[in-house]
Amino acid sequence: MFFSNSLENQLQRWNETIRNQPKNPNAYIRRGMVNFQLAKIDESIQDFDIAEQLDARIKPYLWQRGLSYYYAERFAEGAEQFEIDLTVNAQDVEETVWRYLCITRSLGVEEARNSLLTVKNDPRSVMQRVYDLYAGDCTPNDVLSVGQSEGIKENFYSHLYLGLYYEVENNIDLAHKYIVKAADNYKIDDYMWYLAQVHKKLRGWI
């Protein structure tokens, strides 16, 4: 993985912070994020859980734990986390798409599509197109086209979410193609880029 040394350094810094501030929930969230980026999924969930125990008010903001739940194959808990997140961030396509992915993995595509929560005002046009794809209202090429018209970050997101879409449709060849391309061709300084790297590693696609 890119930046693995710096991630290890970050982990050590957050370990030190937690030793000095063991009641600081933000420190656990930040360490949990680094653990996830290092593909230490169970450790990341433990950190997010401790953060919530220290301050229950942060539960609707723990979208990172929802992602970790997905990769831990704790899909019901993931769907619940994203549904709670949407109560404070109702215009974020990613929250409802990840809820869809969790539901698909546990209950199937039909159930996920039937329960897809409405999101209308995400300001990112590429994410609006991603939403339309998951709702069954546009084609994969439509998603790729808007990504290509808007730049590297949008290209990354179009490829990542197309790959995730294909994976839950059990089209593993296309899932592999698009997620690897997102990770390798559209490198951005973003938590979701690390997620693409983690996905590759956990699936053995590196």
PDB file of C-alpha atoms in Angstrom:
ATOM      1  CA  MET A   1       0.000   0.000   0.000  1.00  0.00           C
ATOM      2  CA  PHE A   2       1.123   3.555  -0.683  1.00  0.00           C
ATOM      3  CA  PHE A   3       2.162   5.601   2.318  1.00  0.00           C
ATOM      4  CA  SER A   4       2.277   2.532   4.600  1.00  0.00           C
ATOM      5  CA  ASN A   5       5.303   3.852   6.469  1.00  0.00           C
ATOM      6  CA  SER A   6       3.628   7.166   7.177  1.00  0.00           C
ATOM      7  CA  LEU A   7       0.518   5.316   8.310  1.00  0.00           C
ATOM      8  CA  GLU A   8       2.607   3.317  10.766  1.00  0.00           C
ATOM      9  CA  ASN A   9       4.071   6.589  12.003  1.00  0.00           C
ATOM     10  CA  GLN A  10       0.584   8.043  12.391  1.00  0.00           C
ATOM     11  CA  LEU A  11      -0.475   4.958  14.324  1.00  0.00           C
ATOM     12  CA  GLN A  12       2.401   5.402  16.734  1.00  0.00           C
ATOM     13  CA  ARG A  13       1.512   9.067  17.232  1.00  0.00           C
ATOM     14  CA  TRP A  14      -2.103   8.240  18.021  1.00  0.00           C
ATOM     15  CA  ASN A  15      -0.993   5.465  20.381  1.00  0.00           C
ATOM     16  CA  GLU A  16       1.041   8.068  22.229  1.00  0.00           C
ATOM     17  CA  THR A  17      -1.847  10.538  22.269  1.00  0.00           C
ATOM     18  CA  ILE A  18      -4.160   7.883  23.717  1.00  0.00           C
ATOM     19  CA  ARG A  19      -1.632   6.998  26.381  1.00  0.00           C
ATOM     20  CA  ASN A  20      -1.627  10.657  27.415  1.00  0.00           C
ATOM     21  CA  GLN A  21      -5.352  11.299  26.837  1.00  0.00           C
ATOM     22  CA  PRO A  22      -7.162   7.984  27.409  1.00  0.00           C
ATOM     23  CA  LYS A  23     -10.575   9.704  27.611  1.00  0.00           C
ATOM     24  CA  ASN A  24     -10.272  11.589  24.298  1.00  0.00           C
ATOM     25  CA  PRO A  25     -12.860  10.099  21.887  1.00  0.00           C
ATOM     26  CA  ASN A  26     -11.451  11.934  18.873  1.00  0.00           C
ATOM     27  CA  ALA A  27      -8.081  10.253  19.398  1.00  0.00           C
ATOM     28  CA  TYR A  28      -9.740   6.838  19.189  1.00  0.00           C
ATOM     29  CA  ILE A  29     -11.601   7.836  16.030  1.00  0.00           C
ATOM     30  CA  ARG A  30      -8.378   9.016  14.416  1.00  0.00           C
ATOM     31  CA  ARG A  31      -6.510   5.878  15.452  1.00  0.00           C
ATOM     32  CA  GLY A  32      -9.411   3.775  14.218  1.00  0.00           C
ATOM     33  CA  MET A  33      -9.173   5.475  10.844  1.00  0.00           C
ATOM     34  CA  VAL A  34      -5.441   4.726  10.636  1.00  0.00           C
ATOM     35  CA  ASN A  35      -6.054   1.118  11.673  1.00  0.00           C
ATOM     36  CA  PHE A  36      -8.610   0.822   8.866  1.00  0.00           C
ATOM     37  CA  GLN A  37      -6.202   2.344   6.361  1.00  0.00           C
ATOM     38  CA  LEU A  38      -3.718  -0.335   7.417  1.00  0.00           C
ATOM     39  CA  ALA A  39      -6.420  -2.985   6.807  1.00  0.00           C
ATOM     40  CA  LYS A  40      -6.639  -3.706  10.550  1.00  0.00           C
ATOM     41  CA  ILE A  41     -10.410  -3.905  10.440  1.00  0.00           C
ATOM     42  CA  ASP A  42     -11.191  -5.407  13.844  1.00  0.00           C
ATOM     43  CA  GLU A  43      -8.816  -2.982  15.569  1.00  0.00           C
ATOM     44  CA  SER A  44     -10.517  -0.059  13.850  1.00  0.00           C
ATOM     45  CA  ILE A  45     -13.951  -1.169  15.069  1.00  0.00           C
ATOM     46  CA  GLN A  46     -12.620  -1.505  18.618  1.00  0.00           C
ATOM     47  CA  ASP A  47     -11.359   2.088  18.483  1.00  0.00           C
ATOM     48  CA  PHE A  48     -14.642   3.432  17.103  1.00  0.00           C
ATOM     49  CA  ASP A  49     -16.552   1.523  19.787  1.00  0.00           C
ATOM     50  CA  ILE A  50     -14.394   3.042  22.529  1.00  0.00           C
ATOM     51  CA  ALA A  51     -14.990   6.508  21.070  1.00  0.00           C
ATOM     52  CA  GLU A  52     -18.746   5.960  21.267  1.00  0.00           C
ATOM     53  CA  GLN A  53     -18.466   4.642  24.822  1.00  0.00           C
ATOM     54  CA  LEU A  54     -16.649   7.838  25.779  1.00  0.00           C
ATOM     55  CA  ASP A  55     -19.206  10.092  24.067  1.00  0.00           C
ATOM     56  CA  ALA A  56     -22.497   8.533  22.931  1.00  0.00           C
ATOM     57  CA  ARG A  57     -23.396  11.696  20.998  1.00  0.00           C
ATOM     58  CA  ILE A  58     -20.920  10.835  18.246  1.00  0.00           C
ATOM     59  CA  LYS A  59     -22.731   7.673  17.140  1.00  0.00           C
ATOM     60  CA  PRO A  60     -24.493   9.301  14.126  1.00  0.00           C
ATOM     61  CA  TYR A  61     -21.149  10.618  12.924  1.00  0.00           C
ATOM     62  CA  LEU A  62     -19.255   7.300  12.959  1.00  0.00           C
ATOM     63  CA  TRP A  63     -19.541   6.634   9.233  1.00  0.00           C
ATOM     64  CA  GLN A  64     -16.024   5.224   9.392  1.00  0.00           C
ATOM     65  CA  ARG A  65     -17.285   2.401  11.613  1.00  0.00           C
ATOM     66  CA  GLY A  66     -19.928   1.573   9.026  1.00  0.00           C
ATOM     67  CA  LEU A  67     -17.201   1.054   6.440  1.00  0.00           C
ATOM     68  CA  SER A  68     -15.262  -1.130   8.851  1.00  0.00           C
ATOM     69  CA  TYR A  69     -18.401  -3.166   9.573  1.00  0.00           C
ATOM     70  CA  TYR A  70     -18.746  -3.794   5.833  1.00  0.00           C
ATOM     71  CA  TYR A  71     -15.257  -5.226   5.559  1.00  0.00           C
ATOM     72  CA  ALA A  72     -15.730  -7.219   8.765  1.00  0.00           C
ATOM     73  CA  GLU A  73     -18.830  -8.694   7.063  1.00  0.00           C
ATOM     74  CA  ARG A  74     -21.015  -7.354   9.881  1.00  0.00           C
ATOM     75  CA  PHE A  75     -23.550  -6.189   7.334  1.00  0.00           C
ATOM     76  CA  ALA A  76     -26.612  -5.691   9.557  1.00  0.00           C
ATOM     77  CA  GLU A  77     -24.598  -3.466  11.884  1.00  0.00           C
ATOM     78  CA  GLY A  78     -23.196  -1.600   8.911  1.00  0.00           C
ATOM     79  CA  ALA A  79     -26.650  -0.927   7.485  1.00  0.00           C
ATOM     80  CA  GLU A  80     -27.810   0.318  10.885  1.00  0.00           C
ATOM     81  CA  GLN A  81     -24.801   2.627  11.247  1.00  0.00           C
ATOM     82  CA  PHE A  82     -25.376   4.225   7.842  1.00  0.00           C
ATOM     83  CA  GLU A  83     -29.090   4.619   8.517  1.00  0.00           C
ATOM     84  CA  ILE A  84     -28.277   6.442  11.753  1.00  0.00           C
ATOM     85  CA  ASP A  85     -25.711   8.570   9.911  1.00  0.00           C
ATOM     86  CA  LEU A  86     -28.389   9.709   7.474  1.00  0.00           C
ATOM     87  CA  THR A  87     -30.332  11.313  10.341  1.00  0.00           C
ATOM     88  CA  VAL A  88     -27.613  13.970  10.576  1.00  0.00           C
ATOM     89  CA  ASN A  89     -26.344  13.921   6.973  1.00  0.00           C
ATOM     90  CA  ALA A  90     -29.426  13.323   4.871  1.00  0.00           C
ATOM     91  CA  GLN A  91     -27.987  14.614   1.579  1.00  0.00           C
ATOM     92  CA  ASP A  92     -24.950  12.310   1.411  1.00  0.00           C
ATOM     93  CA  VAL A  93     -25.254   9.714  -1.349  1.00  0.00           C
ATOM     94  CA  GLU A  94     -22.379   7.697   0.093  1.00  0.00           C
ATOM     95  CA  GLU A  95     -24.254   6.953   3.318  1.00  0.00           C
ATOM     96  CA  THR A  96     -27.275   5.508   1.520  1.00  0.00           C
ATOM     97  CA  VAL A  97     -25.132   3.674  -1.055  1.00  0.00           C
ATOM     98  CA  TRP A  98     -23.110   1.954   1.667  1.00  0.00           C
ATOM     99  CA  ARG A  99     -26.364   1.061   3.417  1.00  0.00           C
ATOM    100  CA  TYR A 100     -27.486  -0.449   0.080  1.00  0.00           C
ATOM    101  CA  LEU A 101     -24.232  -2.429  -0.189  1.00  0.00           C
ATOM    102  CA  CYS A 102     -24.638  -3.800   3.341  1.00  0.00           C
ATOM    103  CA  ILE A 103     -28.260  -4.783   2.765  1.00  0.00           C
ATOM    104  CA  THR A 104     -27.415  -6.421  -0.559  1.00  0.00           C
ATOM    105  CA  ARG A 105     -24.729  -8.552   1.051  1.00  0.00           C
ATOM    106  CA  SER A 106     -27.153  -9.770   3.731  1.00  0.00           C
ATOM    107  CA  LEU A 107     -30.618  -9.690   2.118  1.00  0.00           C
ATOM    108  CA  GLY A 108     -30.084  -9.396  -1.637  1.00  0.00           C
ATOM    109  CA  VAL A 109     -30.228  -6.747  -4.360  1.00  0.00           C
ATOM    110  CA  GLU A 110     -34.022  -6.568  -4.585  1.00  0.00           C
ATOM    111  CA  GLU A 111     -34.416  -5.820  -0.894  1.00  0.00           C
ATOM    112  CA  ALA A 112     -31.629  -3.235  -1.021  1.00  0.00           C
ATOM    113  CA  ARG A 113     -33.070  -1.428  -4.033  1.00  0.00           C
ATOM    114  CA  ASN A 114     -36.574  -1.439  -2.596  1.00  0.00           C
ATOM    115  CA  SER A 115     -35.301   0.142   0.625  1.00  0.00           C
ATOM    116  CA  LEU A 116     -32.879   2.624  -0.980  1.00  0.00           C
ATOM    117  CA  LEU A 117     -33.316   5.866   0.933  1.00  0.00           C
ATOM    118  CA  THR A 118     -33.953   9.039  -1.052  1.00  0.00           C
ATOM    119  CA  VAL A 119     -31.092  11.507  -1.416  1.00  0.00           C
ATOM    120  CA  LYS A 120     -31.714  14.429  -3.773  1.00  0.00           C
ATOM    121  CA  ASN A 121     -29.297  17.235  -3.003  1.00  0.00           C
ATOM    122  CA  ASP A 122     -25.764  15.835  -2.821  1.00  0.00           C
ATOM    123  CA  PRO A 123     -23.771  18.676  -4.463  1.00  0.00           C
ATOM    124  CA  ARG A 124     -21.419  16.218  -6.205  1.00  0.00           C
ATOM    125  CA  SER A 125     -22.772  15.427  -9.660  1.00  0.00           C
ATOM    126  CA  VAL A 126     -20.783  12.178  -9.852  1.00  0.00           C
ATOM    127  CA  MET A 127     -22.410  10.967  -6.631  1.00  0.00           C
ATOM    128  CA  GLN A 128     -25.857  11.874  -7.939  1.00  0.00           C
ATOM    129  CA  ARG A 129     -25.117   9.654 -10.933  1.00  0.00           C
ATOM    130  CA  VAL A 130     -23.869   6.892  -8.627  1.00  0.00           C
ATOM    131  CA  TYR A 131     -27.157   7.130  -6.743  1.00  0.00           C
ATOM    132  CA  ASP A 132     -29.094   6.832 -10.011  1.00  0.00           C
ATOM    133  CA  LEU A 133     -27.105   3.696 -10.895  1.00  0.00           C
ATOM    134  CA  TYR A 134     -27.867   2.009  -7.580  1.00  0.00           C
ATOM    135  CA  ALA A 135     -31.529   3.018  -7.935  1.00  0.00           C
ATOM    136  CA  GLY A 136     -31.629   1.383 -11.371  1.00  0.00           C
ATOM    137  CA  ASP A 137     -32.132   4.706 -13.181  1.00  0.00           C
ATOM    138  CA  CYS A 138     -28.947   5.008 -15.263  1.00  0.00           C
ATOM    139  CA  THR A 139     -26.191   2.908 -16.799  1.00  0.00           C
ATOM    140  CA  PRO A 140     -22.588   2.306 -15.721  1.00  0.00           C
ATOM    141  CA  ASN A 141     -21.452   4.316 -18.744  1.00  0.00           C
ATOM    142  CA  ASP A 142     -23.448   7.297 -17.472  1.00  0.00           C
ATOM    143  CA  VAL A 143     -21.495   7.136 -14.199  1.00  0.00           C
ATOM    144  CA  LEU A 144     -18.147   6.876 -15.986  1.00  0.00           C
ATOM    145  CA  SER A 145     -19.009   9.744 -18.335  1.00  0.00           C
ATOM    146  CA  VAL A 146     -19.687  12.241 -15.566  1.00  0.00           C
ATOM    147  CA  GLY A 147     -16.506  11.147 -13.784  1.00  0.00           C
ATOM    148  CA  GLN A 148     -14.445  11.617 -16.930  1.00  0.00           C
ATOM    149  CA  SER A 149     -15.862  15.094 -17.503  1.00  0.00           C
ATOM    150  CA  GLU A 150     -14.978  16.400 -14.047  1.00  0.00           C
ATOM    151  CA  GLY A 151     -11.438  15.368 -13.089  1.00  0.00           C
ATOM    152  CA  ILE A 152      -9.317  12.901 -11.144  1.00  0.00           C
ATOM    153  CA  LYS A 153     -11.333  12.876  -7.899  1.00  0.00           C
ATOM    154  CA  GLU A 154     -14.615  12.338  -9.729  1.00  0.00           C
ATOM    155  CA  ASN A 155     -12.980   9.658 -11.886  1.00  0.00           C
ATOM    156  CA  PHE A 156     -11.865   7.926  -8.703  1.00  0.00           C
ATOM    157  CA  TYR A 157     -15.354   7.977  -7.206  1.00  0.00           C
ATOM    158  CA  SER A 158     -17.051   6.806 -10.400  1.00  0.00           C
ATOM    159  CA  HIS A 159     -14.698   3.828 -10.674  1.00  0.00           C
ATOM    160  CA  LEU A 160     -14.828   2.932  -6.974  1.00  0.00           C
ATOM    161  CA  TYR A 161     -18.604   2.919  -6.722  1.00  0.00           C
ATOM    162  CA  LEU A 162     -18.992   1.129 -10.030  1.00  0.00           C
ATOM    163  CA  GLY A 163     -16.633  -1.579  -8.760  1.00  0.00           C
ATOM    164  CA  LEU A 164     -18.532  -1.899  -5.491  1.00  0.00           C
ATOM    165  CA  TYR A 165     -21.799  -2.089  -7.457  1.00  0.00           C
ATOM    166  CA  TYR A 166     -20.478  -4.926  -9.599  1.00  0.00           C
ATOM    167  CA  GLU A 167     -19.125  -6.814  -6.604  1.00  0.00           C
ATOM    168  CA  VAL A 168     -22.503  -7.077  -4.892  1.00  0.00           C
ATOM    169  CA  GLU A 169     -23.953  -8.076  -8.289  1.00  0.00           C
ATOM    170  CA  ASN A 170     -21.402 -10.957  -8.196  1.00  0.00           C
ATOM    171  CA  ASN A 171     -19.638  -9.711 -11.307  1.00  0.00           C
ATOM    172  CA  ILE A 172     -16.215 -10.106  -9.753  1.00  0.00           C
ATOM    173  CA  ASP A 173     -14.216  -9.527 -12.937  1.00  0.00           C
ATOM    174  CA  LEU A 174     -15.705  -6.073 -13.440  1.00  0.00           C
ATOM    175  CA  ALA A 175     -15.514  -5.332  -9.715  1.00  0.00           C
ATOM    176  CA  HIS A 176     -11.813  -6.135  -9.831  1.00  0.00           C
ATOM    177  CA  LYS A 177     -11.304  -4.029 -12.955  1.00  0.00           C
ATOM    178  CA  TYR A 178     -12.906  -0.857 -11.632  1.00  0.00           C
ATOM    179  CA  ILE A 179     -11.716  -0.944  -8.027  1.00  0.00           C
ATOM    180  CA  VAL A 180      -8.118  -1.649  -9.041  1.00  0.00           C
ATOM    181  CA  LYS A 181      -8.310   1.149 -11.608  1.00  0.00           C
ATOM    182  CA  ALA A 182      -9.722   3.529  -8.990  1.00  0.00           C
ATOM    183  CA  ALA A 183      -6.896   2.712  -6.606  1.00  0.00           C
ATOM    184  CA  ASP A 184      -4.051   2.627  -9.119  1.00  0.00           C
ATOM    185  CA  ASN A 185      -4.977   5.283 -11.695  1.00  0.00           C
ATOM    186  CA  TYR A 186      -6.733   7.944  -9.624  1.00  0.00           C
ATOM    187  CA  LYS A 187      -4.644   8.402  -6.511  1.00  0.00           C
ATOM    188  CA  ILE A 188      -6.128  11.113  -4.278  1.00  0.00           C
ATOM    189  CA  ASP A 189      -5.565  12.253  -0.703  1.00  0.00           C
ATOM    190  CA  ASP A 190      -8.855  10.905   0.591  1.00  0.00           C
ATOM    191  CA  TYR A 191     -10.000   8.267   3.098  1.00  0.00           C
ATOM    192  CA  MET A 192     -11.954   6.539   0.352  1.00  0.00           C
ATOM    193  CA  TRP A 193      -8.800   6.116  -1.750  1.00  0.00           C
ATOM    194  CA  TYR A 194      -7.347   4.178   1.167  1.00  0.00           C
ATOM    195  CA  LEU A 195     -10.576   2.174   1.265  1.00  0.00           C
ATOM    196  CA  ALA A 196      -9.921   1.147  -2.337  1.00  0.00           C
ATOM    197  CA  GLN A 197      -6.436   0.020  -1.305  1.00  0.00           C
ATOM    198  CA  VAL A 198      -7.872  -1.920   1.637  1.00  0.00           C
ATOM    199  CA  HIS A 199     -10.447  -3.515  -0.660  1.00  0.00           C
ATOM    200  CA  LYS A 200      -7.695  -4.684  -3.011  1.00  0.00           C
ATOM    201  CA  LYS A 201      -5.665  -6.102  -0.142  1.00  0.00           C
ATOM    202  CA  LEU A 202      -8.544  -7.944   1.516  1.00  0.00           C
ATOM    203  CA  ARG A 203      -9.692  -9.413  -1.780  1.00  0.00           C
ATOM    204  CA  GLY A 204      -6.161 -10.433  -2.765  1.00  0.00           C
ATOM    205  CA  TRP A 205      -6.208  -8.127  -5.798  1.00  0.00           C
ATOM    206  CA  ILE A 206      -2.752  -6.645  -5.187  1.00  0.00           C
TER     207      ILE A 206
END
